[in-house]
Short mmCIF file of N, CA, C and O in Angstrom, two decimals:
data_model
loop_
_atom_site.label_atom_id
_atom_site.label_comp_id
_atom_site.label_asym_id
_atom_site.label_seq_id
_atom_site.Cartn_x
_atom_site.Cartn_y
_atom_site.Cartn_z
N UNK A 1 0.83 -1.18 0.00
CA UNK A 1 0.00 0.00 0.00
C UNK A 1 0.88 1.25 0.00
O UNK A 1 0.59 2.21 -0.72
N UNK A 2 1.93 1.23 0.72
CA UNK A 2 2.84 2.38 0.79
C UNK A 2 3.53 2.59 -0.55
O UNK A 2 3.72 3.73 -0.99
N UNK A 3 3.86 1.48 -1.21
CA UNK A 3 4.52 1.59 -2.52
C UNK A 3 3.55 2.21 -3.53
O UNK A 3 3.94 3.07 -4.33
N UNK A 4 2.32 1.83 -3.52
CA UNK A 4 1.32 2.36 -4.44
C UNK A 4 1.08 3.85 -4.22
O UNK A 4 1.01 4.63 -5.17
N UNK A 5 0.96 4.25 -2.95
CA UNK A 5 0.74 5.66 -2.64
C UNK A 5 1.96 6.49 -3.04
O UNK A 5 1.83 7.61 -3.56
N UNK A 6 3.15 5.95 -2.84
CA UNK A 6 4.38 6.66 -3.22
C UNK A 6 4.45 6.80 -4.74
O UNK A 6 4.83 7.85 -5.26
N UNK A 7 4.07 5.76 -5.45
CA UNK A 7 4.08 5.80 -6.90
C UNK A 7 3.12 6.87 -7.42
O UNK A 7 3.46 7.65 -8.31
N UNK A 8 1.94 6.93 -6.85
CA UNK A 8 0.95 7.93 -7.26
C UNK A 8 1.46 9.33 -6.94
O UNK A 8 1.36 10.24 -7.77
N UNK A 9 2.05 9.51 -5.77
CA UNK A 9 2.59 10.82 -5.39
C UNK A 9 3.69 11.25 -6.35
O UNK A 9 3.71 12.40 -6.82
N UNK A 10 4.61 10.35 -6.67
CA UNK A 10 5.69 10.67 -7.60
C UNK A 10 5.15 10.98 -9.00
O UNK A 10 5.63 11.88 -9.69
N UNK A 11 4.14 10.23 -9.42
CA UNK A 11 3.52 10.49 -10.72
C UNK A 11 2.89 11.87 -10.75
O UNK A 11 3.05 12.63 -11.72
N UNK A 12 2.18 12.24 -9.68
CA UNK A 12 1.54 13.55 -9.63
C UNK A 12 2.57 14.68 -9.62
O UNK A 12 2.39 15.70 -10.29
N UNK A 13 3.65 14.49 -8.88
CA UNK A 13 4.72 15.50 -8.85
C UNK A 13 5.34 15.64 -10.24
O UNK A 13 5.58 16.76 -10.72
N UNK A 14 5.60 14.51 -10.90
CA UNK A 14 6.17 14.55 -12.24
C UNK A 14 5.22 15.25 -13.22
O UNK A 14 5.64 16.03 -14.08
N UNK A 15 3.92 15.00 -13.08
CA UNK A 15 2.94 15.63 -13.96
C UNK A 15 2.91 17.14 -13.72
O UNK A 15 2.85 17.93 -14.68
N UNK A 16 2.97 17.58 -12.48
CA UNK A 16 2.99 19.01 -12.17
C UNK A 16 4.23 19.66 -12.78
O UNK A 16 4.15 20.74 -13.40
N UNK A 17 5.38 19.01 -12.64
CA UNK A 17 6.62 19.56 -13.20
C UNK A 17 6.55 19.65 -14.73
O UNK A 17 7.00 20.64 -15.33
N UNK A 18 5.99 18.63 -15.38
CA UNK A 18 5.86 18.67 -16.83
C UNK A 18 4.90 19.76 -17.29
O UNK A 18 5.16 20.44 -18.29
N UNK A 19 3.83 19.95 -16.57
CA UNK A 19 2.88 21.01 -16.93
C UNK A 19 3.54 22.37 -16.79
O UNK A 19 3.38 23.25 -17.65
N UNK A 20 4.31 22.57 -15.73
CA UNK A 20 5.02 23.84 -15.56
C UNK A 20 6.06 24.05 -16.65
O UNK A 20 6.24 25.16 -17.16
N UNK A 21 6.76 22.99 -17.04
CA UNK A 21 7.76 23.08 -18.09
C UNK A 21 7.10 23.44 -19.43
O UNK A 21 7.58 24.32 -20.16
N UNK A 22 5.99 22.83 -19.72
CA UNK A 22 5.28 23.12 -20.97
C UNK A 22 4.75 24.55 -20.96
O UNK A 22 4.83 25.26 -21.96
N UNK A 23 4.21 25.01 -19.84
CA UNK A 23 3.71 26.38 -19.77
C UNK A 23 4.86 27.38 -19.92
O UNK A 23 4.70 28.43 -20.54
N UNK A 24 6.05 27.04 -19.41
CA UNK A 24 7.21 27.92 -19.56
C UNK A 24 7.66 27.97 -21.02
O UNK A 24 7.99 29.03 -21.55
N UNK A 25 7.65 26.83 -21.67
CA UNK A 25 8.10 26.76 -23.07
C UNK A 25 7.12 27.43 -24.03
O UNK A 25 7.53 27.92 -25.09
N UNK A 26 5.86 27.45 -23.71
CA UNK A 26 4.86 28.00 -24.62
C UNK A 26 4.37 29.38 -24.21
O UNK A 26 3.37 29.86 -24.75
N UNK A 27 5.07 30.04 -23.30
CA UNK A 27 4.59 31.35 -22.83
C UNK A 27 4.61 32.39 -23.94
O UNK A 27 3.77 33.27 -23.98
N UNK A 28 5.53 32.29 -24.88
CA UNK A 28 5.55 33.23 -26.01
C UNK A 28 4.33 33.07 -26.90
O UNK A 28 3.72 34.06 -27.33
N UNK A 29 3.97 31.84 -27.18
CA UNK A 29 2.77 31.58 -27.99
C UNK A 29 1.51 32.05 -27.26
O UNK A 29 0.61 32.61 -27.88
N UNK A 30 1.49 31.83 -25.96
CA UNK A 30 0.32 32.25 -25.18
C UNK A 30 0.21 33.77 -25.19
O UNK A 30 -0.90 34.32 -25.30
N UNK A 31 1.33 34.47 -25.09
CA UNK A 31 1.31 35.93 -25.11
C UNK A 31 0.79 36.43 -26.46
O UNK A 31 -0.03 37.35 -26.52
N UNK A 32 1.25 35.81 -27.56
CA UNK A 32 0.78 36.20 -28.88
C UNK A 32 -0.72 35.96 -29.02
O UNK A 32 -1.45 36.77 -29.59
N UNK A 33 -1.17 34.84 -28.49
CA UNK A 33 -2.59 34.51 -28.58
C UNK A 33 -3.43 35.51 -27.78
O UNK A 33 -4.48 35.96 -28.25
N UNK A 34 -2.97 35.87 -26.59
CA UNK A 34 -3.69 36.85 -25.79
C UNK A 34 -3.71 38.22 -26.47
O UNK A 34 -4.73 38.92 -26.43
N UNK A 35 -2.60 38.60 -27.09
CA UNK A 35 -2.56 39.86 -27.83
C UNK A 35 -3.54 39.84 -29.00
O UNK A 35 -4.23 40.83 -29.26
N UNK A 36 -3.62 38.72 -29.69
CA UNK A 36 -4.55 38.59 -30.81
C UNK A 36 -6.00 38.64 -30.33
O UNK A 36 -6.86 39.25 -30.97
N UNK A 37 -6.28 38.03 -29.20
CA UNK A 37 -7.63 38.07 -28.63
C UNK A 37 -8.00 39.50 -28.27
O UNK A 37 -9.11 39.97 -28.55
N UNK A 38 -7.06 40.23 -27.66
CA UNK A 38 -7.31 41.63 -27.30
C UNK A 38 -7.53 42.48 -28.55
O UNK A 38 -8.41 43.33 -28.58
N UNK A 39 -6.74 42.25 -29.59
CA UNK A 39 -6.91 43.00 -30.83
C UNK A 39 -8.28 42.70 -31.46
O UNK A 39 -8.94 43.61 -31.97
N UNK A 40 -8.70 41.46 -31.41
CA UNK A 40 -10.01 41.08 -31.93
C UNK A 40 -11.12 41.78 -31.16
O UNK A 40 -12.09 42.29 -31.75
N UNK A 41 -10.98 41.84 -29.85
CA UNK A 41 -12.00 42.53 -29.04
C UNK A 41 -12.05 44.01 -29.37
O UNK A 41 -13.13 44.60 -29.43
N UNK A 42 -10.87 44.63 -29.59
CA UNK A 42 -10.86 46.05 -29.96
C UNK A 42 -11.53 46.26 -31.31
O UNK A 42 -12.31 47.21 -31.47
N UNK A 43 -11.25 45.38 -32.28
CA UNK A 43 -11.87 45.51 -33.59
C UNK A 43 -13.39 45.35 -33.50
O UNK A 43 -14.15 46.06 -34.15
N UNK A 44 -13.83 44.40 -32.67
CA UNK A 44 -15.27 44.20 -32.51
C UNK A 44 -15.93 45.40 -31.84
O UNK A 44 -17.04 45.79 -32.21
N UNK A 45 -15.25 46.00 -30.86
CA UNK A 45 -15.80 47.19 -30.19
C UNK A 45 -15.91 48.35 -31.18
O UNK A 45 -16.91 49.08 -31.19
N UNK A 46 -14.89 48.53 -32.03
CA UNK A 46 -14.95 49.58 -33.04
C UNK A 46 -16.07 49.33 -34.03
O UNK A 46 -16.78 50.26 -34.43
N UNK A 47 -16.25 48.07 -34.41
CA UNK A 47 -17.33 47.72 -35.34
C UNK A 47 -18.69 48.01 -34.71
O UNK A 47 -19.60 48.51 -35.39
N UNK A 48 -18.84 47.70 -33.42
CA UNK A 48 -20.11 47.99 -32.74
C UNK A 48 -20.37 49.49 -32.69
O UNK A 48 -21.50 49.94 -32.87
N UNK A 49 -19.30 50.29 -32.43
CA UNK A 49 -19.47 51.74 -32.40
C UNK A 49 -19.88 52.27 -33.76
O UNK A 49 -20.76 53.12 -33.87
N UNK A 50 -19.24 51.76 -34.83
CA UNK A 50 -19.60 52.20 -36.17
C UNK A 50 -21.03 51.81 -36.51
O UNK A 50 -21.77 52.58 -37.12
N UNK A 51 -21.42 50.61 -36.10
CA UNK A 51 -22.77 50.14 -36.38
C UNK A 51 -23.80 51.00 -35.64
O UNK A 51 -24.84 51.36 -36.20
N UNK A 52 -23.49 51.35 -34.38
CA UNK A 52 -24.41 52.18 -33.61
C UNK A 52 -24.51 53.58 -34.22
O UNK A 52 -25.60 54.15 -34.29
N UNK A 53 -23.38 54.12 -34.70
CA UNK A 53 -23.40 55.44 -35.34
C UNK A 53 -24.21 55.39 -36.63
O UNK A 53 -24.99 56.30 -36.92
N UNK A 54 -24.05 54.33 -37.40
CA UNK A 54 -24.82 54.17 -38.63
C UNK A 54 -26.31 54.04 -38.33
O UNK A 54 -27.15 54.58 -39.06
N UNK A 55 -26.63 53.35 -37.26
CA UNK A 55 -28.04 53.18 -36.88
C UNK A 55 -28.65 54.52 -36.48
O UNK A 55 -29.78 54.82 -36.84
N UNK A 56 -27.86 55.33 -35.73
CA UNK A 56 -28.37 56.65 -35.35
C UNK A 56 -28.60 57.52 -36.58
O UNK A 56 -29.59 58.24 -36.67
N UNK A 57 -27.69 57.44 -37.53
CA UNK A 57 -27.84 58.21 -38.77
C UNK A 57 -29.07 57.74 -39.54
O UNK A 57 -29.81 58.57 -40.08
N UNK A 58 -29.28 56.44 -39.57
CA UNK A 58 -30.45 55.90 -40.27
C UNK A 58 -31.74 56.37 -39.61
O UNK A 58 -32.71 56.72 -40.30
N UNK A 59 -31.77 56.43 -38.29
CA UNK A 59 -32.96 56.89 -37.58
C UNK A 59 -33.21 58.36 -37.89
O UNK A 59 -34.35 58.78 -38.12
N UNK A 60 -32.14 59.16 -37.94
CA UNK A 60 -32.30 60.57 -38.28
C UNK A 60 -32.82 60.73 -39.70
O UNK A 60 -33.67 61.59 -39.97
N UNK A 61 -32.32 59.90 -40.61
CA UNK A 61 -32.80 59.96 -42.00
C UNK A 61 -34.26 59.57 -42.09
O UNK A 61 -35.01 60.15 -42.88
N UNK A 62 -34.70 58.61 -41.31
CA UNK A 62 -36.10 58.19 -41.31
C UNK A 62 -36.97 59.34 -40.81
O UNK A 62 -38.04 59.61 -41.37
N UNK A 63 -36.50 60.04 -39.77
CA UNK A 63 -37.28 61.19 -39.27
C UNK A 63 -37.41 62.26 -40.34
O UNK A 63 -38.49 62.85 -40.51
N UNK A 64 -36.34 62.51 -41.09
CA UNK A 64 -36.40 63.49 -42.17
C UNK A 64 -37.35 63.02 -43.26
O UNK A 64 -38.13 63.83 -43.80
N UNK A 65 -37.30 61.74 -43.59
CA UNK A 65 -38.19 61.20 -44.61
C UNK A 65 -39.65 61.35 -44.20
O UNK A 65 -40.51 61.69 -45.01
N UNK A 66 -39.94 61.08 -42.95
CA UNK A 66 -41.32 61.19 -42.46
C UNK A 66 -41.79 62.64 -42.55
O UNK A 66 -42.93 62.91 -42.96
N UNK A 67 -40.90 63.57 -42.22
CA UNK A 67 -41.28 64.99 -42.29
C UNK A 67 -41.55 65.40 -43.74
O UNK A 67 -42.52 66.13 -44.02
N UNK A 68 -40.74 64.94 -44.66
CA UNK A 68 -40.93 65.28 -46.08
C UNK A 68 -42.23 64.69 -46.60
O UNK A 68 -43.01 65.37 -47.30
N UNK A 69 -42.50 63.44 -46.27
CA UNK A 69 -43.74 62.80 -46.73
C UNK A 69 -44.96 63.49 -46.13
O UNK A 69 -45.97 63.72 -46.81
N UNK A 70 -44.88 63.84 -44.85
CA UNK A 70 -46.00 64.53 -44.21
C UNK A 70 -46.26 65.87 -44.87
O UNK A 70 -47.42 66.27 -45.09
N UNK A 71 -45.20 66.60 -45.19
CA UNK A 71 -45.36 67.89 -45.87
C UNK A 71 -45.97 67.71 -47.25
O UNK A 71 -46.83 68.50 -47.69
N UNK A 72 -45.56 66.67 -47.96
CA UNK A 72 -46.11 66.41 -49.29
C UNK A 72 -47.59 66.07 -49.21
O UNK A 72 -48.40 66.56 -50.02
N UNK A 73 -47.96 65.24 -48.23
CA UNK A 73 -49.37 64.88 -48.06
C UNK A 73 -50.19 66.11 -47.70
O UNK A 73 -51.29 66.34 -48.23
N UNK A 74 -49.64 66.94 -46.81
CA UNK A 74 -50.35 68.16 -46.41
C UNK A 74 -50.53 69.10 -47.60
O UNK A 74 -51.60 69.70 -47.79
N UNK A 75 -49.50 69.23 -48.43
CA UNK A 75 -49.60 70.09 -49.61
C UNK A 75 -50.63 69.54 -50.59
O UNK A 75 -51.42 70.30 -51.19
N UNK A 76 -50.63 68.22 -50.78
CA UNK A 76 -51.60 67.60 -51.69
C UNK A 76 -53.02 67.81 -51.20
O UNK A 76 -53.92 68.18 -51.97
N UNK A 77 -53.23 67.59 -49.90
CA UNK A 77 -54.59 67.78 -49.37
C UNK A 77 -55.03 69.23 -49.42
O UNK A 77 -56.19 69.52 -49.69
N UNK A 78 -54.08 70.14 -49.16
CA UNK A 78 -54.44 71.56 -49.24
C UNK A 78 -54.80 71.95 -50.67
O UNK A 78 -55.73 72.73 -50.90
N UNK A 79 -54.10 71.39 -51.63
CA UNK A 79 -54.37 71.68 -53.03
C UNK A 79 -55.68 71.04 -53.48
O UNK A 79 -56.48 71.63 -54.22
N UNK A 80 -55.94 69.86 -53.01
CA UNK A 80 -57.13 69.11 -53.43
C UNK A 80 -58.40 69.72 -52.84
O UNK A 80 -59.42 69.78 -53.50
N UNK A 81 -58.34 70.10 -51.56
CA UNK A 81 -59.55 70.60 -50.89
C UNK A 81 -59.68 72.13 -50.97
O UNK A 81 -60.59 72.70 -50.41
N UNK A 82 -58.77 72.76 -51.67
CA UNK A 82 -58.85 74.22 -51.74
C UNK A 82 -59.80 74.70 -52.81
O UNK A 82 -60.30 74.11 -53.67
#
């Protein structure tokens, strides 16, 4: 029983050391990946801002269109019923 527990303990220690070694060796790749993720988030935030600005412009254009159509209808009715 003692031999089995010692074997498991040594295996777990070896696994921890290997995981730390792999994380040390791949830290450059991880840094590049995190930078790319951050850049993607910035691009998405800029796209959302542009989309929101375009939506506001579209709403303003719709308001102008409604005003023009209302004026045209009012002019037509004034001409027709005059």
